[in-house]
mmCIF file of C-alpha atoms in Angstrom:
data_model
loop_
_atom_site.group_PDB
_atom_site.id
_atom_site.type_symbol
_atom_site.label_atom_id
_atom_site.label_comp_id
_atom_site.label_asym_id
_atom_site.label_seq_id
_atom_site.Cartn_x
_atom_site.Cartn_y
_atom_site.Cartn_z
ATOM 1 C CA UNK A 139 206.279 -4.375 42.121
ATOM 2 C CA UNK A 140 207.673 -5.070 38.398
ATOM 3 C CA UNK A 141 211.416 -4.444 37.727
ATOM 4 C CA UNK A 142 212.588 -4.790 34.287
ATOM 5 C CA UNK A 143 216.201 -6.050 33.565
ATOM 6 C CA UNK A 144 216.579 -4.252 30.281
ATOM 7 C CA UNK A 145 217.098 -0.896 32.249
ATOM 8 C CA UNK A 146 213.654 0.724 32.020
ATOM 9 C CA UNK A 147 211.581 2.189 34.753
ATOM 10 C CA UNK A 148 210.411 0.109 37.514
ATOM 11 C CA UNK A 149 206.534 -0.206 37.440
ATOM 12 C CA UNK A 150 204.538 -0.768 40.535
ATOM 13 C CA UNK A 151 201.498 -2.804 40.465
ATOM 14 C CA UNK A 152 198.905 -2.796 43.212
ATOM 15 C CA UNK A 153 195.611 -5.111 43.172
ATOM 16 C CA UNK A 154 193.149 -2.504 42.084
ATOM 17 C CA UNK A 155 190.872 -2.684 39.023
ATOM 18 C CA UNK A 156 189.825 0.204 36.629
ATOM 19 C CA UNK A 157 187.091 0.032 34.004
ATOM 20 C CA UNK A 158 188.976 -1.279 31.363
ATOM 21 C CA UNK A 159 190.560 -3.971 33.895
ATOM 22 C CA UNK A 160 186.865 -5.337 33.983
ATOM 23 C CA UNK A 161 186.561 -5.952 30.455
ATOM 24 C CA UNK A 162 187.523 -9.113 28.829
ATOM 25 C CA UNK A 163 190.219 -8.658 26.264
ATOM 26 C CA UNK A 164 191.180 -5.691 27.543
ATOM 27 C CA UNK A 165 194.126 -4.897 25.239
ATOM 28 C CA UNK A 166 191.634 -5.339 22.237
ATOM 29 C CA UNK A 167 189.607 -2.420 23.357
ATOM 30 C CA UNK A 168 190.274 0.090 20.449
ATOM 31 C CA UNK A 169 188.295 3.221 19.502
ATOM 32 C CA UNK A 170 188.634 5.534 16.459
ATOM 33 C CA UNK A 171 187.958 9.500 17.185
ATOM 34 C CA UNK A 172 186.535 11.551 14.630
ATOM 35 C CA UNK A 173 186.585 15.168 14.509
ATOM 36 C CA UNK A 174 183.286 16.755 13.620
ATOM 37 C CA UNK A 175 182.463 13.805 11.410
ATOM 38 C CA UNK A 176 179.645 11.915 13.254
ATOM 39 C CA UNK A 177 176.207 12.572 14.510
ATOM 40 C CA UNK A 178 177.167 11.447 17.874
ATOM 41 C CA UNK A 179 177.142 14.183 20.346
ATOM 42 C CA UNK A 180 180.507 15.447 21.345
ATOM 43 C CA UNK A 181 180.111 16.729 25.055
ATOM 44 C CA UNK A 182 180.499 13.034 26.846
ATOM 45 C CA UNK A 183 182.963 10.176 26.300
ATOM 46 C CA UNK A 184 179.772 7.913 26.363
ATOM 47 C CA UNK A 185 178.498 8.947 23.256
ATOM 48 C CA UNK A 186 180.078 6.642 20.748
ATOM 49 C CA UNK A 187 178.729 3.808 18.347
ATOM 50 C CA UNK A 188 180.287 0.202 17.650
ATOM 51 C CA UNK A 189 180.569 -0.283 13.946
ATOM 52 C CA UNK A 190 180.799 -3.838 12.519
ATOM 53 C CA UNK A 191 181.936 -3.041 8.800
ATOM 54 C CA UNK A 192 182.510 0.017 6.609
ATOM 55 C CA UNK A 193 179.068 0.340 5.557
ATOM 56 C CA UNK A 194 177.885 0.143 9.001
ATOM 57 C CA UNK A 195 179.765 3.608 9.524
ATOM 58 C CA UNK A 196 177.476 5.417 7.107
ATOM 59 C CA UNK A 197 174.447 5.548 9.516
ATOM 60 C CA UNK A 198 176.542 7.552 11.954
ATOM 61 C CA UNK A 199 178.153 10.112 9.492
ATOM 62 C CA UNK A 200 177.379 13.703 9.310
ATOM 63 C CA UNK A 201 175.371 14.597 5.979
ATOM 64 C CA UNK A 202 177.809 17.182 5.012
ATOM 65 C CA UNK A 203 180.512 16.156 2.660
ATOM 66 C CA UNK A 204 183.619 17.478 4.660
ATOM 67 C CA UNK A 205 187.492 16.800 4.773
ATOM 68 C CA UNK A 206 186.901 15.546 8.288
ATOM 69 C CA UNK A 207 184.025 13.040 7.246
ATOM 70 C CA UNK A 208 186.185 11.478 4.496
ATOM 71 C CA UNK A 209 189.147 11.308 6.893
ATOM 72 C CA UNK A 210 187.313 9.225 9.250
ATOM 73 C CA UNK A 211 185.978 6.953 6.281
ATOM 74 C CA UNK A 212 189.408 6.474 5.218
ATOM 75 C CA UNK A 213 190.609 5.492 8.721
ATOM 76 C CA UNK A 214 187.875 3.080 9.123
ATOM 77 C CA UNK A 215 188.382 1.666 5.684
ATOM 78 C CA UNK A 216 191.908 0.876 6.864
ATOM 79 C CA UNK A 217 190.822 -0.907 10.138
ATOM 80 C CA UNK A 218 188.415 -3.024 8.208
ATOM 81 C CA UNK A 219 191.207 -3.795 5.342
ATOM 82 C CA UNK A 220 193.118 -5.783 8.352
ATOM 83 C CA UNK A 221 190.466 -7.796 9.453
ATOM 84 C CA UNK A 222 186.650 -8.032 10.423
ATOM 85 C CA UNK A 223 186.713 -7.071 14.011
ATOM 86 C CA UNK A 224 184.378 -4.454 15.049
ATOM 87 C CA UNK A 225 185.478 -1.351 16.389
ATOM 88 C CA UNK A 226 184.083 2.025 18.379
ATOM 89 C CA UNK A 227 183.902 5.425 16.857
ATOM 90 C CA UNK A 228 183.558 8.748 18.864
ATOM 91 C CA UNK A 229 183.425 12.408 17.775
ATOM 92 C CA UNK A 230 185.902 14.888 19.778
ATOM 93 C CA UNK A 231 184.296 18.059 18.211
ATOM 94 C CA UNK A 232 185.065 21.049 20.449
ATOM 95 C CA UNK A 233 185.581 19.138 23.654
ATOM 96 C CA UNK A 234 188.524 20.132 25.876
ATOM 97 C CA UNK A 235 191.251 17.643 27.297
ATOM 98 C CA UNK A 236 189.459 17.181 30.349
ATOM 99 C CA UNK A 237 186.758 15.347 28.736
ATOM 100 C CA UNK A 238 189.114 12.673 27.830
ATOM 101 C CA UNK A 239 191.558 12.724 30.888
ATOM 102 C CA UNK A 240 190.256 9.165 31.833
ATOM 103 C CA UNK A 241 190.680 7.747 28.194
ATOM 104 C CA UNK A 242 192.763 4.950 29.603
ATOM 105 C CA UNK A 243 189.880 3.746 31.923
ATOM 106 C CA UNK A 244 187.878 2.527 28.680
ATOM 107 C CA UNK A 245 190.221 2.460 25.764
ATOM 108 C CA UNK A 246 193.429 0.859 25.074
ATOM 109 C CA UNK A 247 194.233 1.913 21.446
ATOM 110 C CA UNK A 248 192.903 5.529 20.622
ATOM 111 C CA UNK A 249 193.307 6.016 16.828
ATOM 112 C CA UNK A 250 193.043 9.564 15.344
ATOM 113 C CA UNK A 251 190.475 9.341 12.728
ATOM 114 C CA UNK A 252 191.539 12.885 11.362
ATOM 115 C CA UNK A 253 194.919 14.234 10.121
ATOM 116 C CA UNK A 254 197.450 15.577 12.400
ATOM 117 C CA UNK A 255 198.718 18.856 11.257
ATOM 118 C CA UNK A 256 199.779 22.042 12.994
ATOM 119 C CA UNK A 257 200.002 19.645 16.035
ATOM 120 C CA UNK A 258 200.064 22.417 18.507
ATOM 121 C CA UNK A 259 196.663 22.983 17.758
ATOM 122 C CA UNK A 260 193.285 22.395 19.452
ATOM 123 C CA UNK A 261 192.158 19.711 16.841
ATOM 124 C CA UNK A 262 194.978 17.599 17.872
ATOM 125 C CA UNK A 263 193.604 16.881 21.635
ATOM 126 C CA UNK A 264 194.554 13.077 21.086
ATOM 127 C CA UNK A 265 198.051 14.071 20.471
ATOM 128 C CA UNK A 266 198.056 16.098 23.770
ATOM 129 C CA UNK A 267 196.559 13.618 25.552
ATOM 130 C CA UNK A 268 199.179 11.284 24.853
ATOM 131 C CA UNK A 269 201.995 13.617 25.738
ATOM 132 C CA UNK A 270 200.507 15.256 28.979
ATOM 133 C CA UNK A 271 198.449 12.473 30.598
ATOM 134 C CA UNK A 272 198.951 9.136 29.382
ATOM 135 C CA UNK A 273 202.819 9.096 29.427
ATOM 136 C CA UNK A 274 203.496 7.327 32.954
ATOM 137 C CA UNK A 275 204.283 3.788 33.776
ATOM 138 C CA UNK A 276 200.758 3.186 35.317
ATOM 139 C CA UNK A 277 198.870 4.052 32.321
ATOM 140 C CA UNK A 278 197.831 1.917 29.550
ATOM 141 C CA UNK A 279 196.495 3.695 26.503
ATOM 142 C CA UNK A 280 198.199 4.188 23.379
ATOM 143 C CA UNK A 281 197.345 6.916 20.846
ATOM 144 C CA UNK A 282 198.022 6.267 17.066
ATOM 145 C CA UNK A 283 198.340 9.233 14.438
ATOM 146 C CA UNK A 284 199.626 10.178 11.346
ATOM 147 C CA UNK A 285 201.791 12.849 10.364
ATOM 148 C CA UNK A 286 203.435 14.564 7.208
ATOM 149 C CA UNK A 287 207.227 14.596 7.241
ATOM 150 C CA UNK A 288 207.374 18.435 7.422
ATOM 151 C CA UNK A 289 205.584 17.920 10.947
ATOM 152 C CA UNK A 290 208.956 16.522 12.339
ATOM 153 C CA UNK A 291 211.227 19.637 12.916
ATOM 154 C CA UNK A 292 212.766 21.303 15.946
ATOM 155 C CA UNK A 293 209.631 23.355 16.776
ATOM 156 C CA UNK A 294 207.752 20.072 17.551
ATOM 157 C CA UNK A 295 210.228 17.664 18.500
ATOM 158 C CA UNK A 296 209.348 18.226 22.372
ATOM 159 C CA UNK A 297 205.989 16.933 21.277
ATOM 160 C CA UNK A 298 206.840 14.153 19.383
ATOM 161 C CA UNK A 299 209.694 12.262 21.065
ATOM 162 C CA UNK A 300 209.972 10.469 24.436
ATOM 163 C CA UNK A 301 206.255 9.463 25.031
ATOM 164 C CA UNK A 302 205.406 5.765 25.545
ATOM 165 C CA UNK A 303 201.683 6.395 24.886
ATOM 166 C CA UNK A 304 202.495 7.805 21.358
ATOM 167 C CA UNK A 305 202.712 5.961 18.275
ATOM 168 C CA UNK A 306 203.195 7.882 15.147
ATOM 169 C CA UNK A 307 203.282 7.287 11.323
ATOM 170 C CA UNK A 308 205.563 9.425 9.037
ATOM 171 C CA UNK A 309 204.203 10.218 5.607
ATOM 172 C CA UNK A 310 205.427 12.269 2.708
ATOM 173 C CA UNK A 311 202.074 14.139 2.985
ATOM 174 C CA UNK A 312 198.814 13.856 4.599
ATOM 175 C CA UNK A 313 196.405 11.945 1.972
ATOM 176 C CA UNK A 314 193.764 9.023 2.455
ATOM 177 C CA UNK A 315 196.416 6.794 2.376
ATOM 178 C CA UNK A 316 197.654 8.032 5.665
ATOM 179 C CA UNK A 317 194.702 7.974 7.488
ATOM 180 C CA UNK A 318 194.268 4.268 6.036
ATOM 181 C CA UNK A 319 197.431 3.649 7.652
ATOM 182 C CA UNK A 320 196.329 5.040 10.948
ATOM 183 C CA UNK A 321 193.390 2.533 10.881
ATOM 184 C CA UNK A 322 195.376 -0.347 9.731
ATOM 185 C CA UNK A 323 198.238 0.073 12.341
ATOM 186 C CA UNK A 324 195.531 0.692 15.033
ATOM 187 C CA UNK A 325 193.920 -2.771 13.913
ATOM 188 C CA UNK A 326 197.321 -4.549 14.392
ATOM 189 C CA UNK A 327 197.918 -3.016 17.906
ATOM 190 C CA UNK A 328 195.013 -4.031 19.312
ATOM 191 C CA UNK A 329 194.753 -7.497 17.548
ATOM 192 C CA UNK A 330 196.982 -9.652 20.023
ATOM 193 C CA UNK A 331 195.063 -12.369 22.166
ATOM 194 C CA UNK A 332 198.265 -14.165 23.757
ATOM 195 C CA UNK A 333 198.524 -17.977 24.077
ATOM 196 C CA UNK A 334 200.898 -20.550 23.560
ATOM 197 C CA UNK A 335 199.668 -20.992 19.994
ATOM 198 C CA UNK A 336 199.127 -17.334 19.413
ATOM 199 C CA UNK A 337 202.111 -15.743 20.547
ATOM 200 C CA UNK A 338 202.852 -11.974 20.811
ATOM 201 C CA UNK A 339 204.807 -11.413 17.494
ATOM 202 C CA UNK A 340 206.745 -8.475 17.006
ATOM 203 C CA UNK A 341 205.085 -5.445 15.348
ATOM 204 C CA UNK A 342 208.277 -4.984 13.166
ATOM 205 C CA UNK A 343 207.427 -5.677 9.561
ATOM 206 C CA UNK A 344 203.807 -6.182 10.127
ATOM 207 C CA UNK A 345 201.727 -6.773 6.833
ATOM 208 C CA UNK A 346 199.311 -3.874 6.081
ATOM 209 C CA UNK A 347 196.928 -4.641 3.158
ATOM 210 C CA UNK A 348 195.124 -1.440 2.130
ATOM 211 C CA UNK A 349 198.114 1.085 2.568
ATOM 212 C CA UNK A 350 200.642 1.923 0.037
ATOM 213 C CA UNK A 351 204.290 2.292 1.075
ATOM 214 C CA UNK A 352 206.652 4.918 0.640
ATOM 215 C CA UNK A 353 208.603 5.218 -2.281
ATOM 216 C CA UNK A 354 212.332 4.395 -1.897
ATOM 217 C CA UNK A 355 213.323 7.728 -2.528
ATOM 218 C CA UNK A 356 210.819 9.421 0.471
ATOM 219 C CA UNK A 357 212.113 6.558 2.662
ATOM 220 C CA UNK A 358 215.899 7.379 1.873
ATOM 221 C CA UNK A 359 215.539 10.932 2.250
ATOM 222 C CA UNK A 360 213.640 10.797 5.501
ATOM 223 C CA UNK A 361 215.258 7.835 7.067
ATOM 224 C CA UNK A 362 216.636 9.799 9.933
ATOM 225 C CA UNK A 363 213.256 10.395 11.150
ATOM 226 C CA UNK A 364 213.084 6.934 12.478
ATOM 227 C CA UNK A 365 216.293 7.453 14.432
ATOM 228 C CA UNK A 366 215.571 11.086 15.784
ATOM 229 C CA UNK A 367 211.570 10.822 16.093
ATOM 230 C CA UNK A 368 211.228 6.998 16.713
ATOM 231 C CA UNK A 369 208.552 7.335 14.064
ATOM 232 C CA UNK A 370 207.266 4.558 11.730
ATOM 233 C CA UNK A 371 207.163 4.137 8.246
ATOM 234 C CA UNK A 372 205.047 1.994 5.612
ATOM 235 C CA UNK A 373 208.068 0.232 3.459
ATOM 236 C CA UNK A 374 207.526 -1.994 0.494
ATOM 237 C CA UNK A 375 207.281 -5.707 1.150
ATOM 238 C CA UNK A 376 209.470 -8.233 -0.730
ATOM 239 C CA UNK A 377 208.146 -9.413 -3.997
ATOM 240 C CA UNK A 378 206.187 -12.667 -4.266
ATOM 241 C CA UNK A 379 205.573 -13.228 -0.724
ATOM 242 C CA UNK A 380 201.931 -11.836 0.163
ATOM 243 C CA UNK A 381 199.099 -9.769 -1.326
ATOM 244 C CA UNK A 382 200.117 -6.963 1.185
ATOM 245 C CA UNK A 383 200.717 -3.689 -0.115
ATOM 246 C CA UNK A 384 203.250 -2.403 2.594
ATOM 247 C CA UNK A 385 205.041 -3.268 5.787
ATOM 248 C CA UNK A 386 205.130 -1.551 9.259
ATOM 249 C CA UNK A 387 208.726 -0.415 10.222
ATOM 250 C CA UNK A 388 210.112 -0.406 12.842
ATOM 251 C CA UNK A 389 206.915 -0.642 15.235
ATOM 252 C CA UNK A 390 208.226 1.626 17.756
ATOM 253 C CA UNK A 391 206.572 3.990 20.474
ATOM 254 C CA UNK A 392 207.801 7.577 20.537
ATOM 255 C CA UNK A 393 209.989 6.583 23.594
ATOM 256 C CA UNK A 394 211.911 4.331 21.355
ATOM 257 C CA UNK A 395 210.578 0.820 22.871
ATOM 258 C CA UNK A 396 208.936 -1.575 20.584
ATOM 259 C CA UNK A 397 205.374 -1.420 21.097
ATOM 260 C CA UNK A 398 205.373 -4.994 22.558
ATOM 261 C CA UNK A 399 207.563 -3.968 25.267
ATOM 262 C CA UNK A 400 204.782 -1.688 26.977
ATOM 263 C CA UNK A 401 202.258 -4.491 25.750
ATOM 264 C CA UNK A 402 203.938 -7.024 27.654
ATOM 265 C CA UNK A 403 204.035 -4.966 30.777
ATOM 266 C CA UNK A 404 200.398 -3.997 30.550
ATOM 267 C CA UNK A 405 199.561 -7.662 29.969
ATOM 268 C CA UNK A 406 201.519 -8.518 32.911
ATOM 269 C CA UNK A 407 199.545 -5.952 35.308
ATOM 270 C CA UNK A 408 196.192 -6.843 33.892
ATOM 271 C CA UNK A 409 196.698 -10.488 34.302
ATOM 272 C CA UNK A 410 198.365 -10.150 37.819
ATOM 273 C CA UNK A 411 195.189 -8.025 38.728
ATOM 274 C CA UNK A 412 192.965 -10.550 37.470
ATOM 275 C CA UNK A 413 194.738 -13.544 39.060
ATOM 276 C CA UNK A 414 195.208 -12.298 42.486
ATOM 277 C CA UNK A 415 191.890 -10.711 42.605
ATOM 278 C CA UNK A 416 190.332 -14.055 41.936
ATOM 279 C CA UNK A 417 192.815 -15.824 44.398
ATOM 280 C CA UNK A 418 191.736 -13.305 47.388
ATOM 281 C CA UNK A 419 187.811 -13.717 46.528
ATOM 282 C CA UNK A 420 187.949 -17.390 46.248
ATOM 283 C CA UNK A 421 190.198 -18.097 49.015
ATOM 284 C CA UNK A 422 187.818 -15.702 51.231
ATOM 285 C CA UNK A 423 184.878 -17.950 50.300
ATOM 286 C CA UNK A 424 186.727 -21.290 50.776
ATOM 287 C CA UNK A 425 186.690 -22.535 54.364
ATOM 288 C CA UNK A 426 188.795 -25.476 53.429
ATOM 289 C CA UNK A 427 191.753 -23.332 52.098
ATOM 290 C CA UNK A 428 191.492 -19.818 53.141
ATOM 291 C CA UNK A 429 194.261 -17.460 52.442
ATOM 292 C CA UNK A 430 195.832 -15.647 55.503
ATOM 293 C CA UNK A 431 198.462 -12.834 56.221
ATOM 294 C CA UNK A 432 201.227 -15.407 57.039
ATOM 295 C CA UNK A 433 204.291 -17.122 55.248
ATOM 296 C CA UNK A 434 202.022 -19.648 53.747
ATOM 297 C CA UNK A 435 199.831 -16.929 52.490
ATOM 298 C CA UNK A 436 202.885 -15.267 50.997
ATOM 299 C CA UNK A 437 204.078 -18.425 49.391
ATOM 300 C CA UNK A 438 200.847 -18.711 47.615
ATOM 301 C CA UNK A 439 200.784 -15.433 46.102
ATOM 302 C CA UNK A 440 204.169 -16.017 44.993
ATOM 303 C CA UNK A 441 203.200 -19.256 43.453
ATOM 304 C CA UNK A 442 200.536 -17.418 41.523
ATOM 305 C CA UNK A 443 202.867 -14.573 39.955
ATOM 306 C CA UNK A 444 205.145 -17.321 39.064
ATOM 307 C CA UNK A 445 202.332 -19.073 37.119
ATOM 308 C CA UNK A 446 201.517 -15.756 35.444
ATOM 309 C CA UNK A 447 205.172 -15.157 34.194
ATOM 310 C CA UNK A 448 205.616 -18.638 33.107
ATOM 311 C CA UNK A 449 202.429 -18.083 30.944
ATOM 312 C CA UNK A 450 203.937 -14.741 29.727
ATOM 313 C CA UNK A 451 207.106 -16.491 28.823
ATOM 314 C CA UNK A 452 205.128 -19.168 27.046
ATOM 315 C CA UNK A 453 203.209 -16.562 25.087
ATOM 316 C CA UNK A 454 206.178 -14.858 23.789
ATOM 317 C CA UNK A 455 206.019 -11.541 26.090
ATOM 318 C CA UNK A 456 209.214 -12.069 27.953
ATOM 319 C CA UNK A 457 212.118 -14.356 28.204
ATOM 320 C CA UNK A 458 212.177 -17.420 30.544
ATOM 321 C CA UNK A 459 214.694 -16.020 32.772
ATOM 322 C CA UNK A 460 212.106 -14.150 35.151
ATOM 323 C CA UNK A 461 213.202 -13.967 38.819
ATOM 324 C CA UNK A 462 210.475 -13.569 41.510
ATOM 325 C CA UNK A 463 211.448 -12.656 45.078
ATOM 326 C CA UNK A 464 209.490 -12.250 48.461
ATOM 327 C CA UNK A 465 210.267 -10.675 51.778
ATOM 328 C CA UNK A 466 209.471 -13.246 54.122
ATOM 329 C CA UNK A 467 206.763 -12.743 56.659
ATOM 330 C CA UNK A 468 208.641 -12.133 59.967
ATOM 331 C CA UNK A 469 211.053 -9.508 58.358
ATOM 332 C CA UNK A 470 208.298 -7.803 56.401
ATOM 333 C CA UNK A 471 206.121 -7.481 59.358
ATOM 334 C CA UNK A 472 208.778 -6.007 61.722
ATOM 335 C CA UNK A 473 209.954 -3.521 58.867
ATOM 336 C CA UNK A 474 206.336 -2.593 57.870
ATOM 337 C CA UNK A 475 203.954 -2.683 60.874
ATOM 338 C CA UNK A 476 201.553 -0.373 59.423
ATOM 339 C CA UNK A 477 201.059 -2.608 56.412
ATOM 340 C CA UNK A 478 200.451 -5.727 58.570
ATOM 341 C CA UNK A 479 197.872 -3.585 60.627
ATOM 342 C CA UNK A 480 196.311 -2.594 57.521
ATOM 343 C CA UNK A 481 196.270 -5.924 55.799
ATOM 344 C CA UNK A 482 198.697 -4.818 52.916
ATOM 345 C CA UNK A 483 201.785 -6.956 51.698
ATOM 346 C CA UNK A 484 204.231 -5.248 49.414
ATOM 347 C CA UNK A 485 207.407 -7.253 49.693
ATOM 348 C CA UNK A 486 207.203 -9.158 46.230
ATOM 349 C CA UNK A 487 209.451 -8.202 43.349
ATOM 350 C CA UNK A 488 209.930 -9.639 39.975
ATOM 351 C CA UNK A 489 212.307 -8.852 37.238
ATOM 352 C CA UNK A 490 211.475 -9.762 33.710
ATOM 353 C CA UNK A 491 213.388 -9.393 30.266
ATOM 354 C CA UNK A 492 211.158 -8.357 27.465
ATOM 355 C CA UNK A 493 211.201 -10.226 24.077
ATOM 356 C CA UNK A 494 212.387 -7.866 21.345
ATOM 357 C CA UNK A 495 212.142 -7.994 17.502
ATOM 358 C CA UNK A 496 215.351 -8.191 15.269
ATOM 359 C CA UNK A 497 215.019 -5.150 13.215
ATOM 360 C CA UNK A 498 218.284 -5.162 11.199
ATOM 361 C CA UNK A 499 220.819 -7.838 10.363
ATOM 362 C CA UNK A 500 224.463 -7.296 9.918
ATOM 363 C CA UNK A 501 226.800 -9.604 7.871
ATOM 364 C CA UNK A 502 230.545 -9.587 8.048
ATOM 365 C CA UNK A 503 232.104 -11.113 4.942
ATOM 366 C CA UNK A 504 235.698 -11.749 4.649
ATOM 367 C CA UNK A 505 236.874 -12.854 1.024
ATOM 368 C CA UNK A 506 240.239 -15.076 0.604
ATOM 369 C CA UNK A 507 241.647 -15.813 -2.603
ATOM 370 C CA UNK A 508 241.817 -19.566 -2.999
ATOM 371 C CA UNK A 509 244.876 -19.256 -5.220
ATOM 372 C CA UNK A 510 248.168 -18.295 -3.495
#
C-alpha cells in the first residue's frame, strides 16, 4: 500500500507483473500513433514498427501525400529534435477503443501523431482512452496531444480537465509546430533514467529545440487556460542561455499534478514489483536463507521497501522523510487468518512526499528612504 502525505489518493500496489513491467526501462516505452498515415495494418496493436531516425520513417509512410501523413512526419521530427532514441510508430486507422484498451500494458507514453480537433469525434480515440480507461491510480500510461486554444471551452472542459493520464499542449492554432511540440514533449516525458547522478528533474521549463514558442501576446491572452485546464504552453527562453527555441511550462498533467508526481508513483510501483518479486524468487531457491511467512520474513520485506525508497529519495523522486510501517506477524495473522492461509501479507504501508517543481517565485520588496 502506498500513501501520499500531500493529500492525493492512496495507491494499492500488489506484487503482480504486467507486460510493461517485464521490460527494461519500463518508463521509456513510448509510441507515436498516426491516423491513416502508415502502411502498417490497423486492426491489431501488434502492427507497429520501430524507427531509428526521421529518414527511417519514410519506408512505413503511405504513398499519398495527405494531411495526416504530414502530421505524423512533423511529430516524429519533433521527437528526434530532442535526441536520438528510437521510437515505435503505430497506426490507429479506423479501430475502436477496444483495440487499445490495454495500452498501458505495452506503452508508457502514447503520443498523438495527428491533430486533435473536434475532440468528441472518433478520430480522437487516444484522448478518449486517456479519459475513459487510463484515469486510475493503478494505470501507468500517459497520452500526449496538442490542441488549438479554441478547443478549450465549456463544451469540452469535462473531456480535458481532471485526468491524470492526459498531457495537453495548448497552441494558437493547429500547425506543423504544434505536432512537433507533441513529439518533442513525448520524448522528454519518456527520457528519464533515474540514478543518483541522473536525477528526475522537473518538467517545468524543459528545453525544446525545434518548436517555436507562443508570442507574448498569445500567452498573455490565454494564460487562464493553464489555471482552468492545466494545459501546457511553449514559452520563450531567456536570451543567450541556450540554442533551445522554447521552454515547456508548467509541465502538468490534466489533473493539475506535475508529471513527475505520477512518474514517481509509477517508478516506485515498478521498482517494488521487481525488487520484491526477485526477493521471493531468490529466497525460494536459497536453502541457506529462505524467506518464510513469519516476523523475520516481514522484516526482510520491510527492509527491501526501505531500500527502494532510499534510492527514490537519492534519485530526486521523493523527499527523504518517507515512513514505512508494518503490522507485526501475530496481529496480522489474527486479524487476517484467510490471508495467512493463502500466503498473502498486506500489512505494509508507506508514506512519501513527492518532490515538486518551483514554478513561480514571488518577491516582497520594502523600500525605505535612507534620509529621514
